[in-house]
Short mmCIF file of C-alpha atoms and ligand atoms in Angstrom, two decimals:
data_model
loop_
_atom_site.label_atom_id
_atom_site.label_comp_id
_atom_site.label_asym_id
_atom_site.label_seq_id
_atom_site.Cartn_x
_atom_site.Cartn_y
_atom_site.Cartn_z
CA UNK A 26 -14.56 -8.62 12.47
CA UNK A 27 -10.67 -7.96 13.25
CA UNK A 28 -10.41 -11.66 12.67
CA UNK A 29 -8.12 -12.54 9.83
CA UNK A 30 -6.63 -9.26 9.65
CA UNK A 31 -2.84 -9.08 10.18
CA UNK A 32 -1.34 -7.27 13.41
CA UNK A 33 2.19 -5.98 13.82
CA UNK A 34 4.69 -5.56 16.01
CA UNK A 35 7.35 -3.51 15.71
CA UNK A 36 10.84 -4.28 16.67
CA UNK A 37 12.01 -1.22 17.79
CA UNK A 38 11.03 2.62 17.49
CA UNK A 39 11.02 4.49 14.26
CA UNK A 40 13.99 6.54 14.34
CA UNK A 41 13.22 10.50 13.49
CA UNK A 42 16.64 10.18 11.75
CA UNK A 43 14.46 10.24 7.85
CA UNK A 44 13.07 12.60 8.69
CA UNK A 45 15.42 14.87 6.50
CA UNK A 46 15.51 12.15 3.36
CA UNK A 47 16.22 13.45 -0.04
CA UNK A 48 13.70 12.41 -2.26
CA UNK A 49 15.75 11.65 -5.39
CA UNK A 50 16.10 8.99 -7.35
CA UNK A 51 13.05 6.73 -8.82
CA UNK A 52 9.78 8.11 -7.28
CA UNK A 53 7.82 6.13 -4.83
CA UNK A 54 4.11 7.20 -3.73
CA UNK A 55 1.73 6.19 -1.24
CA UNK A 56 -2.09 5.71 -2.31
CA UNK A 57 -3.98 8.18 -0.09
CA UNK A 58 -8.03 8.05 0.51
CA UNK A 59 -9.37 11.26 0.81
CA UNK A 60 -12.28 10.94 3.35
CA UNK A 61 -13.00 13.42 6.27
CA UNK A 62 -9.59 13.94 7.33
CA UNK A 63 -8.88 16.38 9.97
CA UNK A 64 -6.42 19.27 9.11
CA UNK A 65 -3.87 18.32 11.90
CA UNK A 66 -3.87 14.57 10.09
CA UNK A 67 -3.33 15.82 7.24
CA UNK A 68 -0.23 17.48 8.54
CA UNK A 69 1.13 14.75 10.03
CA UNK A 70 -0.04 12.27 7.15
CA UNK A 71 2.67 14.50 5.19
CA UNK A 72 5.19 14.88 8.07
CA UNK A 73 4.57 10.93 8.37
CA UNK A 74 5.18 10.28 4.85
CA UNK A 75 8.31 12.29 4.07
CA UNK A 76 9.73 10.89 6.44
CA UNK A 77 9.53 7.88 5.40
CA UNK A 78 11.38 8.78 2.31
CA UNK A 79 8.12 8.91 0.16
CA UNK A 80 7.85 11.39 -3.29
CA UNK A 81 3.90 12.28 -2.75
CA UNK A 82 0.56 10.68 -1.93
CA UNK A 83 -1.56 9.75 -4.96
CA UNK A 84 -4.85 11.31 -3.80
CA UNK A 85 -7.97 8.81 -4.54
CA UNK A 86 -10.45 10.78 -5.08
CA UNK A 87 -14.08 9.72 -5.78
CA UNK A 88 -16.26 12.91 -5.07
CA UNK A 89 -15.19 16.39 -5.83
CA UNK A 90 -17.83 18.44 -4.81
CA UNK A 91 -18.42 17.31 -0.97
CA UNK A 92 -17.42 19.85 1.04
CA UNK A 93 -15.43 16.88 3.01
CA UNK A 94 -13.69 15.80 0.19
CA UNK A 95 -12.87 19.37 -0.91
CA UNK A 96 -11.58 20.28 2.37
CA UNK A 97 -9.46 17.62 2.92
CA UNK A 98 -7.81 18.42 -0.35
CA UNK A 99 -7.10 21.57 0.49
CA UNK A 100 -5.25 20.78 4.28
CA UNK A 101 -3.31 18.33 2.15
CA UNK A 102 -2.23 20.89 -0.41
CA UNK A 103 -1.48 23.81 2.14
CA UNK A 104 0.32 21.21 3.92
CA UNK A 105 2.52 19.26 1.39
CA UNK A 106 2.89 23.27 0.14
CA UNK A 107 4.86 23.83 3.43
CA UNK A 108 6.67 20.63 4.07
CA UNK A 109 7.64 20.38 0.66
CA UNK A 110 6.03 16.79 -0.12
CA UNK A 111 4.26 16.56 -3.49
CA UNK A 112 0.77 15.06 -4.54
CA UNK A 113 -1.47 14.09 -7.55
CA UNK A 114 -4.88 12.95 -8.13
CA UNK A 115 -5.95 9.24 -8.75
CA UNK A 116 -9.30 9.76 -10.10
CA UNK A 117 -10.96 6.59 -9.05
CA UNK A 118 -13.88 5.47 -11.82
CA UNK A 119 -15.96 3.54 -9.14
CA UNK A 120 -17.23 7.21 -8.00
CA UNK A 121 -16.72 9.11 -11.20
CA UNK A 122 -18.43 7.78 -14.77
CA UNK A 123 -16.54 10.93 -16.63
CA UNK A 124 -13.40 12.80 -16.73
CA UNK A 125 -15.71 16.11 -17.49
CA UNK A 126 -16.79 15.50 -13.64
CA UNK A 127 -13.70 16.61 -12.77
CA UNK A 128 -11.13 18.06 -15.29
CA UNK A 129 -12.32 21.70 -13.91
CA UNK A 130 -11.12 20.68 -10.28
CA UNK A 131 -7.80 18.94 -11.78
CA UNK A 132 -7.32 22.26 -13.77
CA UNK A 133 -7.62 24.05 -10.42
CA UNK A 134 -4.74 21.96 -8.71
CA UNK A 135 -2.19 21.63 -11.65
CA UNK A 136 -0.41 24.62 -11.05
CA UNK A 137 0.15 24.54 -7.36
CA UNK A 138 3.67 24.20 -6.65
CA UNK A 139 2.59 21.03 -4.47
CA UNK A 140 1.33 19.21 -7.53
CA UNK A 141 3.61 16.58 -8.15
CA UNK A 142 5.24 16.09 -12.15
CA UNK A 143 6.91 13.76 -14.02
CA UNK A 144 8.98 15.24 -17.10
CA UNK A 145 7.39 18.87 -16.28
CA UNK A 146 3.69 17.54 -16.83
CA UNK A 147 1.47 17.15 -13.59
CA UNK A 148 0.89 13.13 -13.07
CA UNK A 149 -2.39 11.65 -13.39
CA UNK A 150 -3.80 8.42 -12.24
CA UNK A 151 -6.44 6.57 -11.56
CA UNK A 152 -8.30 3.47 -10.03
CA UNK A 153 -10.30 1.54 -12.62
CA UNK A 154 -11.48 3.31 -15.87
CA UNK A 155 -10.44 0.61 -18.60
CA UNK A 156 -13.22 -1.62 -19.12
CA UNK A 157 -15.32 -1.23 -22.00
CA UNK A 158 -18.06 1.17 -19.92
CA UNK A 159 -15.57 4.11 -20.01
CA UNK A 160 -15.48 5.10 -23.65
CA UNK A 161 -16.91 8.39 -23.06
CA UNK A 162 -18.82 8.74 -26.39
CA UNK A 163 -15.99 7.10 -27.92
CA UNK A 164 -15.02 4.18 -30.14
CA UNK A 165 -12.50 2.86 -27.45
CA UNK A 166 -11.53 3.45 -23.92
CA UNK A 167 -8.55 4.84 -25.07
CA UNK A 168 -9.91 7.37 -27.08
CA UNK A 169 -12.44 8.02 -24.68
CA UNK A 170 -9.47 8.42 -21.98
CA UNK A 171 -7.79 10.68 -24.27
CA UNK A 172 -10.70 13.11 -25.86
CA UNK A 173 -12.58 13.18 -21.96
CA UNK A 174 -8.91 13.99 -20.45
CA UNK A 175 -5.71 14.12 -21.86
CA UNK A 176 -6.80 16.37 -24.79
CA UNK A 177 -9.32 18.52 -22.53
CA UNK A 178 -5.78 19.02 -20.69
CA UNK A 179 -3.73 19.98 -23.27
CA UNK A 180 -6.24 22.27 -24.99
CA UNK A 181 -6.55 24.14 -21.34
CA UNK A 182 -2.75 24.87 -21.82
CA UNK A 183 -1.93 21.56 -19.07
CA UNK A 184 -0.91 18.65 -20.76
CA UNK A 185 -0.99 15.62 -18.05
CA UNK A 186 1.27 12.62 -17.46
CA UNK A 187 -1.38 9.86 -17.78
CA UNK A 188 -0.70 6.65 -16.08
CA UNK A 189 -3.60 4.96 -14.71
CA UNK A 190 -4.26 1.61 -12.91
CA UNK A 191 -6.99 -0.15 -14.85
CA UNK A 192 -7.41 -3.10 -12.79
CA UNK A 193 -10.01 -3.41 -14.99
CA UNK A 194 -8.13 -4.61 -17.66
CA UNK A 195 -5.60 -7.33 -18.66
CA UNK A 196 -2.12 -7.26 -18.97
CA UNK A 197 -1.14 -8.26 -22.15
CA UNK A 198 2.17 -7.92 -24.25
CA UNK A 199 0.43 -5.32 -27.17
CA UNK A 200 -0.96 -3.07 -23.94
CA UNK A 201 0.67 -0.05 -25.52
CA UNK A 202 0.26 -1.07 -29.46
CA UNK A 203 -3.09 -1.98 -29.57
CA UNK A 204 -5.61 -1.31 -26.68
CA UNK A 205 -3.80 1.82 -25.06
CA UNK A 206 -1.60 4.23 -27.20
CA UNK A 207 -2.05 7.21 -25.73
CA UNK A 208 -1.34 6.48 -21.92
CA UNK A 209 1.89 7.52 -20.86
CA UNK A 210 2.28 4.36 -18.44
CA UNK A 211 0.60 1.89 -17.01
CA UNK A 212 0.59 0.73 -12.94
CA UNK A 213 -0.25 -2.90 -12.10
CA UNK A 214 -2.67 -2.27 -8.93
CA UNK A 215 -3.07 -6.10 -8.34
CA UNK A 216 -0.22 -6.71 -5.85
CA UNK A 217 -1.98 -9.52 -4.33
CA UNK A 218 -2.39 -13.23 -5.85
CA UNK A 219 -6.60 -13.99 -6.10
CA UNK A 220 -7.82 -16.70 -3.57
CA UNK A 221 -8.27 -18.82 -7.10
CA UNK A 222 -4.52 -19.20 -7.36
CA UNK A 223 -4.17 -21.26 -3.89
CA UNK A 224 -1.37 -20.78 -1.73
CA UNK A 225 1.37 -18.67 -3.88
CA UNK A 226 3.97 -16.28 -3.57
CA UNK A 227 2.59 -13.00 -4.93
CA UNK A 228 3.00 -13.28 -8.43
CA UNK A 229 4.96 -11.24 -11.19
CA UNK A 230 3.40 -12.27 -13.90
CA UNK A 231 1.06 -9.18 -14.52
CA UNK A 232 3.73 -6.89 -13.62
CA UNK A 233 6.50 -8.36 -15.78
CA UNK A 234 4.12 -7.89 -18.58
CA UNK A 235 3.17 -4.64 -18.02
CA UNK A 236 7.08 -3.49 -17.49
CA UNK A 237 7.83 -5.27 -20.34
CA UNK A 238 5.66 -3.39 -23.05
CA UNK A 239 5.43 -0.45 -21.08
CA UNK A 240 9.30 0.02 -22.16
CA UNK A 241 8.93 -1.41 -25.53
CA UNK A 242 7.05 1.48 -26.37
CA UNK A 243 9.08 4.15 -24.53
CA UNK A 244 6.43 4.25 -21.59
CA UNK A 245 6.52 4.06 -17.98
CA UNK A 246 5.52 1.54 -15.31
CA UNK A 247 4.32 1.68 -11.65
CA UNK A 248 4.20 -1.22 -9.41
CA UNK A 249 2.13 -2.13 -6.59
CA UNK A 250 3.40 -3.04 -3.06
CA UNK A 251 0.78 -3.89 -0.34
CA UNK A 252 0.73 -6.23 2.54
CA UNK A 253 -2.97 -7.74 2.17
CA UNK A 254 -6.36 -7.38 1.60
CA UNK A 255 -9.31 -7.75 3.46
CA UNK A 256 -12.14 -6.50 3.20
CA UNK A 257 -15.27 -6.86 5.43
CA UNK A 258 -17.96 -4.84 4.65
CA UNK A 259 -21.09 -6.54 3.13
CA UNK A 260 -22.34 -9.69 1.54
CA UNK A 261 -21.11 -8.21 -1.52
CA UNK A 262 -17.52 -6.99 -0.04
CA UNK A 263 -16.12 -9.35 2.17
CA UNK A 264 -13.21 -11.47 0.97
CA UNK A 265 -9.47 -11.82 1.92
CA UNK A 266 -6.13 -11.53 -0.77
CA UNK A 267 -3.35 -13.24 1.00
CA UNK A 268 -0.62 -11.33 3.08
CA UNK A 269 0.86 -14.60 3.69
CA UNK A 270 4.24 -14.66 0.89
CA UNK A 271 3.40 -11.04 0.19
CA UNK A 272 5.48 -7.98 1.46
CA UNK A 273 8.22 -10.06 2.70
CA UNK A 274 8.61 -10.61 -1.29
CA UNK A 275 7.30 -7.44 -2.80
CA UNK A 276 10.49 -5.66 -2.03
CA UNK A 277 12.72 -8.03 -3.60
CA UNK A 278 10.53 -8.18 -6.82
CA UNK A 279 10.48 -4.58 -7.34
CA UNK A 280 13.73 -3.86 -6.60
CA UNK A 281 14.48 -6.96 -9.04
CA UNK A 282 11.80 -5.91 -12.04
CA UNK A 283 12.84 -1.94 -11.63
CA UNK A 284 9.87 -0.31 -12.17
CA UNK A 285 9.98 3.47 -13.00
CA UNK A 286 7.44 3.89 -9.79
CA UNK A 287 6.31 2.26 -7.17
CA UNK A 288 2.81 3.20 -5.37
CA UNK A 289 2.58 1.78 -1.63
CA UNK A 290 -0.62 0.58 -1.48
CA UNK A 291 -1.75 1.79 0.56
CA UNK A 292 -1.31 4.79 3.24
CA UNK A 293 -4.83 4.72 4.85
CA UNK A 294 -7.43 2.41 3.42
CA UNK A 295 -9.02 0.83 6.40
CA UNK A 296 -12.11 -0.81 4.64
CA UNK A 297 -9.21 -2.96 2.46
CA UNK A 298 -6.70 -3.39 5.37
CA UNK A 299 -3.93 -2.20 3.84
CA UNK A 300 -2.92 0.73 5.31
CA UNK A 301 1.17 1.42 6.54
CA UNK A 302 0.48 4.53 7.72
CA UNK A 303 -2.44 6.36 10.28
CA UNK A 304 -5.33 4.94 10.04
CA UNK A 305 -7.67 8.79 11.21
CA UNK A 306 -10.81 7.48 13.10
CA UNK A 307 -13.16 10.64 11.31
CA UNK A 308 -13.16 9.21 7.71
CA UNK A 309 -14.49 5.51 8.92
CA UNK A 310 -16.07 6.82 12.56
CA UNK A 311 -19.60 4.57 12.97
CA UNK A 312 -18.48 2.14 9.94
CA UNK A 313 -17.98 -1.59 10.03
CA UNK A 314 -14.62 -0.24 8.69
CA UNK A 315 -13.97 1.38 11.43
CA UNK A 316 -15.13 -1.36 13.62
CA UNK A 317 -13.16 -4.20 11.93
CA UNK A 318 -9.66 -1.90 12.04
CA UNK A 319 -9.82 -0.30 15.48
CA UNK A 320 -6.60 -1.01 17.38
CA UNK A 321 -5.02 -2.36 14.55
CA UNK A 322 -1.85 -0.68 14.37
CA UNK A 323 -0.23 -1.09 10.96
CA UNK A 324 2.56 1.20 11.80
CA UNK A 325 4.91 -1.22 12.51
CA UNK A 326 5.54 -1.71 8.65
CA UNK A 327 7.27 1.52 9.19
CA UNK A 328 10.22 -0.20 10.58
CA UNK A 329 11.14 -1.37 6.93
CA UNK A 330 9.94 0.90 4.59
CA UNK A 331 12.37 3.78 4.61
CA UNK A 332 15.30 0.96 4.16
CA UNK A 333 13.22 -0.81 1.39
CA UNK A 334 12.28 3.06 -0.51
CA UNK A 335 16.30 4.01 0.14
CA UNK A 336 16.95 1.13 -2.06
CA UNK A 337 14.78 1.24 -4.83
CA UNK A 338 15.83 5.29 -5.19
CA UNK A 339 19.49 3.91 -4.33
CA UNK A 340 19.07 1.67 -7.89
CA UNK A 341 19.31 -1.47 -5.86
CA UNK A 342 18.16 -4.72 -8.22
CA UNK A 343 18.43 -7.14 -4.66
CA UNK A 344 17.34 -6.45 -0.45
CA UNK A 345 20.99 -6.83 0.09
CA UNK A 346 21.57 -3.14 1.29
CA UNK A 347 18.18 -3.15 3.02
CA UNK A 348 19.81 -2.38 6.69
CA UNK A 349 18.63 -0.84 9.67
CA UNK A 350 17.81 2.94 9.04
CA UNK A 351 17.28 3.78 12.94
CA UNK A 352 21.11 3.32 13.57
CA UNK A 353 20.19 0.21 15.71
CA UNK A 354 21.91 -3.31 14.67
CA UNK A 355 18.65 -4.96 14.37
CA UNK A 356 15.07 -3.75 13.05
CA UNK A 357 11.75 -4.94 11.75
CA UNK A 358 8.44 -5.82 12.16
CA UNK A 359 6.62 -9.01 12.22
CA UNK A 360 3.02 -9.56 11.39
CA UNK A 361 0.21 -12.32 11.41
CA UNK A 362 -3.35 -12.82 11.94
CA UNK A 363 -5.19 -12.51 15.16
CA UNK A 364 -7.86 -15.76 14.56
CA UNK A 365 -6.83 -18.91 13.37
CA UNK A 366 -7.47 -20.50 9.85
CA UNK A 367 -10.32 -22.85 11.57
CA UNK A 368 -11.95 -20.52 14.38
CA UNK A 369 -15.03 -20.27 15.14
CA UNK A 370 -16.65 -17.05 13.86
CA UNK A 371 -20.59 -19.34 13.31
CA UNK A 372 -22.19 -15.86 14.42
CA UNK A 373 -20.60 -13.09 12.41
CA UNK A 374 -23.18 -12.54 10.24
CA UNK A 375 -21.17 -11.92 7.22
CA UNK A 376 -19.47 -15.03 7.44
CA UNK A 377 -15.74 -16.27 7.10
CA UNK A 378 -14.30 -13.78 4.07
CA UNK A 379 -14.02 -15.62 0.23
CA UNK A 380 -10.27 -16.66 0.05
CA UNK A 381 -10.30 -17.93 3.76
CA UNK A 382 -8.56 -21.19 2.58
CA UNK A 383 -5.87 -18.90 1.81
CA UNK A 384 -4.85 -17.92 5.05
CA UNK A 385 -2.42 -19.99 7.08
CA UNK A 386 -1.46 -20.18 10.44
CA UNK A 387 2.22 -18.19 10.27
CA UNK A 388 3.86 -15.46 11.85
CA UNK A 389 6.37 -13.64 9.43
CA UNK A 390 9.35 -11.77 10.52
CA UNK A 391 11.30 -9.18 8.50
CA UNK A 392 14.18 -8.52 10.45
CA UNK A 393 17.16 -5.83 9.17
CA UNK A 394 20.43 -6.18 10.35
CA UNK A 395 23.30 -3.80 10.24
CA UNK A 396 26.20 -4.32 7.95
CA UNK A 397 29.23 -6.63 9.59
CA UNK A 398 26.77 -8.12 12.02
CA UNK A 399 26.70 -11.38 11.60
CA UNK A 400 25.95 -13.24 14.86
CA UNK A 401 22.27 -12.75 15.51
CA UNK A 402 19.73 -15.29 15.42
CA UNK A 403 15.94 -14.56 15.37
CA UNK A 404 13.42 -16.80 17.41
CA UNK A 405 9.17 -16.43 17.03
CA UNK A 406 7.07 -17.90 19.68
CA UNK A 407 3.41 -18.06 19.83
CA UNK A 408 1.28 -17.92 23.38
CA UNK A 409 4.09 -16.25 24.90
CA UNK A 410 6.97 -18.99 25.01
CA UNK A 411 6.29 -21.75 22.81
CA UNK A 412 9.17 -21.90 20.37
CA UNK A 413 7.57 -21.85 16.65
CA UNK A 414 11.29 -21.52 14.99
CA UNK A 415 14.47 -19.96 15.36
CA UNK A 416 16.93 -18.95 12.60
CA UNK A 417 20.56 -17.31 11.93
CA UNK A 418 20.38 -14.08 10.37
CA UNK A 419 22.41 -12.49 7.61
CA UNK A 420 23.74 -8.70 7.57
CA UNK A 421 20.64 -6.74 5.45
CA UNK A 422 17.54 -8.23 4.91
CA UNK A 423 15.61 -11.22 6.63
CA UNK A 424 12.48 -12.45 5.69
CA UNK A 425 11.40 -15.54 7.88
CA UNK A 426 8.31 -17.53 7.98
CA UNK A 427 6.98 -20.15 10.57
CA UNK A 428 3.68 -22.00 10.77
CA UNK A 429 2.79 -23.34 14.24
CA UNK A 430 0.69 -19.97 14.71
CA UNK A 431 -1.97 -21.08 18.14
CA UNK A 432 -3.74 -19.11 20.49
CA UNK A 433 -1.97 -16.36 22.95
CA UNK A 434 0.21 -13.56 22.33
CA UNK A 435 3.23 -13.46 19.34
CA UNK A 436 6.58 -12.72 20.79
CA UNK A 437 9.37 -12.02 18.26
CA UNK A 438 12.81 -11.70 19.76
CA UNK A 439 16.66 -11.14 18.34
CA UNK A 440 19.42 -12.36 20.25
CA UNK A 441 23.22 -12.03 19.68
CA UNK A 442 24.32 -15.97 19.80
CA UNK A 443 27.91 -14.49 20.49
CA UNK A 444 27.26 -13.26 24.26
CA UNK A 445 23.62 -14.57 24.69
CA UNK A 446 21.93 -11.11 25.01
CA UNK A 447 18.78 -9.92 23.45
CA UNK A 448 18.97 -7.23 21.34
CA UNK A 449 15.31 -6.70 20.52
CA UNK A 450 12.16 -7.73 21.08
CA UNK A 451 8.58 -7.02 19.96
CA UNK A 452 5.46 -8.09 21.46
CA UNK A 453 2.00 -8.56 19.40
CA UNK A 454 -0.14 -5.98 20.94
CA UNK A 455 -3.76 -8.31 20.15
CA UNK A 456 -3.61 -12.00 21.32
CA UNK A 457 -4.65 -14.43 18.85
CA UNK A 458 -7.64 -16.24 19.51
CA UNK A 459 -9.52 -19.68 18.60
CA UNK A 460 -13.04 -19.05 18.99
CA UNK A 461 -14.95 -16.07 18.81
CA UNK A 462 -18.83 -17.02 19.03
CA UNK A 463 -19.69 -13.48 17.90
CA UNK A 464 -16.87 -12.01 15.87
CA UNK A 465 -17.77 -8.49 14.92
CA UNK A 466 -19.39 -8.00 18.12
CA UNK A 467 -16.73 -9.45 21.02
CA UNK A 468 -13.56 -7.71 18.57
CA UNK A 469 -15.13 -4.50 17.79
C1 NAG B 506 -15.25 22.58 5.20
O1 NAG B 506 -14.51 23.74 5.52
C2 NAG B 506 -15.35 24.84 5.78
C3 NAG B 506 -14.45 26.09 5.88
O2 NAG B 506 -13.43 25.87 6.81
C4 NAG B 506 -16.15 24.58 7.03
O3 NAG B 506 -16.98 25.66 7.34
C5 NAG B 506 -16.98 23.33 6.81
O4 NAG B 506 -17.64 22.98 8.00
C6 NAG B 506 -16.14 22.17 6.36
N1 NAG B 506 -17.02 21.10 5.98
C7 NAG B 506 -16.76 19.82 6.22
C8 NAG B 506 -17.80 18.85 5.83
O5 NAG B 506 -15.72 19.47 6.72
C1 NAG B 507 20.96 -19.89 15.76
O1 NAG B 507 20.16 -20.40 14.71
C2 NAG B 507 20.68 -21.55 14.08
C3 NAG B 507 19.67 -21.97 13.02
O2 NAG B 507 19.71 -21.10 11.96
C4 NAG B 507 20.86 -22.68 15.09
O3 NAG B 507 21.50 -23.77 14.45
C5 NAG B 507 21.68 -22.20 16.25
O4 NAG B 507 21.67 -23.22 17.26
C6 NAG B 507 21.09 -20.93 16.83
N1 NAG B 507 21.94 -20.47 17.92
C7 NAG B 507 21.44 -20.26 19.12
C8 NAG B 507 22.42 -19.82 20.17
O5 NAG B 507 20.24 -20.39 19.40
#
């Protein structure tokens, strides 16, 4: 089911113009799935990525001895080896139960030049691996963490930089002094509000609690930045984590809170939706993931990502200086479901995704505008021409929201109020629909 899964459009072309980007200033990283990836994706994954302005992918790994797995490793290390883009593993707990499964195959990547480090020591992560099921023989999770890992590492002669997402865990103000005193950071991998919360901005509580303690204690913290999640697989797997008030805040936040990292999340996860950057058909070919995602271009959030990464690496605490990067006076994206709230999806088997009363009928706009200009106004219309909402735009950043989302196709358009003209336009590429007897089926 495609149905309550944002689309983009983008505003204009991505200019190849990054493509040269210096990576310096605070890191930022883009979560990367290793599935069956071809070797020419993985070159262009990495072509794709620097471009953007990005440090390195964090690798998710969750099997390292499939040959598919292994292989796709090792096309993304010959290739961020010649492009001079950086990665490190995110060991993700939901495949692994412990770090002895694979602290031989992190030993064998450490000391490629493409392994990315922090303060000389390769970076570690990981997804999950803090609840109390991952002591690892241990009388805590910490000292599980650091007897199954950090100290295998050091007594091999590697010493890591260990800062892993435990999602698993709670954020709380003694993090660091009392239930984790070994990690070296911490990264706050729920960027999305839960359906439980209602109809909220993406909250900062979690992550100004994390930052906070992390720097108390002299240790480092990574924040999340995602558009949305939904996920669609099985009874057990099928909910929805609100893109509405998400991104178009995300950027502000972070460049407000001043993490030491930020992690995009994510560059290709199809089964959660949130992918910026190619979505490969191989890893997901014959999956409902595949099914649910096909067509849906999410590389429109392109548009805004190198101005939003230029920032944060520029020291930037506000969006102010977000501006076109494609030397165009106007450029974004806009995104918004393709079913209404209320359609009709009776037959999908699955059923309408947990956190469905979340979703609301908008299109949001984030349009950037080129220093000086200050006489553009941006207009949305749904089914082609009806007029949900126009508004004025400022030099820099634009976020703009309208409800009023029907049926038909999503037109987005800027116009210069000063002679009349338009200066750009985007068109949704999937029409939104109302009533889809058989969702999975009719959208796959
Ligand atoms: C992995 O790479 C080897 C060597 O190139 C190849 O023979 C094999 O078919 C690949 N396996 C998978 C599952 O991609
Ligand atoms: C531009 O947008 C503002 C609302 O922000 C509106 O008052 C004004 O009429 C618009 N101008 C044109 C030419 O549409």
């Amino acid at each position: 089911m495609r149905s309550f899964f944002s689309i983009l459009g983008a505003l204009s072309a991505l200019s190849s113009t990054f493509a040269n980007a210096a990576t310096i200033g605070k890191p930022v990283f883009f979560h990367y799935l290793i599935g069956t990836v071809y070797d020419e994706h993985c070159q262009q994954d990495i072509l794709d990525a620097r471009a953007l302005g990005a440090d390195a992918f964090a690798l998710n790994i969750a099997n390292d001895d499939a040959a598919w797995s292994l292989n796709t490793t090792s096309y993304l290390f010959k290739w961020a080896n010649e492009y001079n883009f950086k990665l490190f593993f995110s060991f993700d707990m939901t495949g692994f139960s412990n770090p002895d499964q694979f602290t031989d195959f992190l030993l064998s990547y450490v000391t490629n030049d493409a392994y990315y480090t922090y303060n000389g020591l390769p970076f570690v992560s990981t997804f999950n691996g803090g609840a109390s099921t991952y002591k690892f023989g241990q009388d805590s999770v910490n000292d599980g963490w650091k007897v199954a890992l950090q100290d295998v590492m050091s007594n091999a002669g590697h010493p890591i930089y260990f800062i892993p997402a435990f999602q698993d865990t709670t954020a709380l103000p003694d993090y660091f002094t009392n239930d984790f005193p070994t990690l070296d950071g911490a990264m706050n991998w729920n960027s999305w509000p839960f359906a439980s919360q209602g109809d909220i901005i993406v909250p900062t509580t979690d992550d100004q609690t994390y930052l906070t303690a992390a720097h108390a204690s002299s240790k480092t913290f990574m924040m999340g930045v995602s558009p949305l999640q939904f996920k669609h697989i099985d009874s057990s797997q099928n909910w929805y984590r609100r893109g509405e008030q998400n991104l178009e805040y995300r950027f502000g936040q972070v460049l407000s809170l001043q993490p030491d990292f930020v992690e995009l999340q994510t560059w290709n996860d199809a089964g959660e939706s949130h992918y910026m950057g190619n979505s490969w058909p191989e890893p997901i070919a014959g999956t409902v993931e595949g099914a649910y995602t096909d067509s849906y271009d999410h590389t429109g959030y392109q548009q805004i990502l190198p101005a939003f990464i230029k920032a944060f690496k520029a020291g930037a605490t506000n969006t102010d200086t977000m501006f076109p990067t494609n030397g165009a006076n106007a450029q974004g994206v806009f995104w918004h479901h393709t079913l209404l709230a209320n359609a009709d999806c009776s037959a999908d088997g699955l059923g309408k995704p947990s956190g469905i009363e979340t979703v609301e009928d908008k299109v949001t706009a984030v349009v950037l505008v080129a220093e000086g200009v200050t006489t553009y106004n941006v207009s949305i219309f749904s089914n082609t021409d009806t007029l949900l909402g126009t508004t004025k735009l400022v030099p820099g950043y634009n976020a703009y929201s309208v409800a009023g989302l029907d049926t038909g196709t999503v037109v987005v358009s800027v116009e210069d109020t000063s002679s009349g003209s338009e200066v750009v336009k985007g068109t949704g590429p999937i029409a939104v629909s109302a009533s889809v007897p058989i969702c999975l089926e009719t959208m796959a």
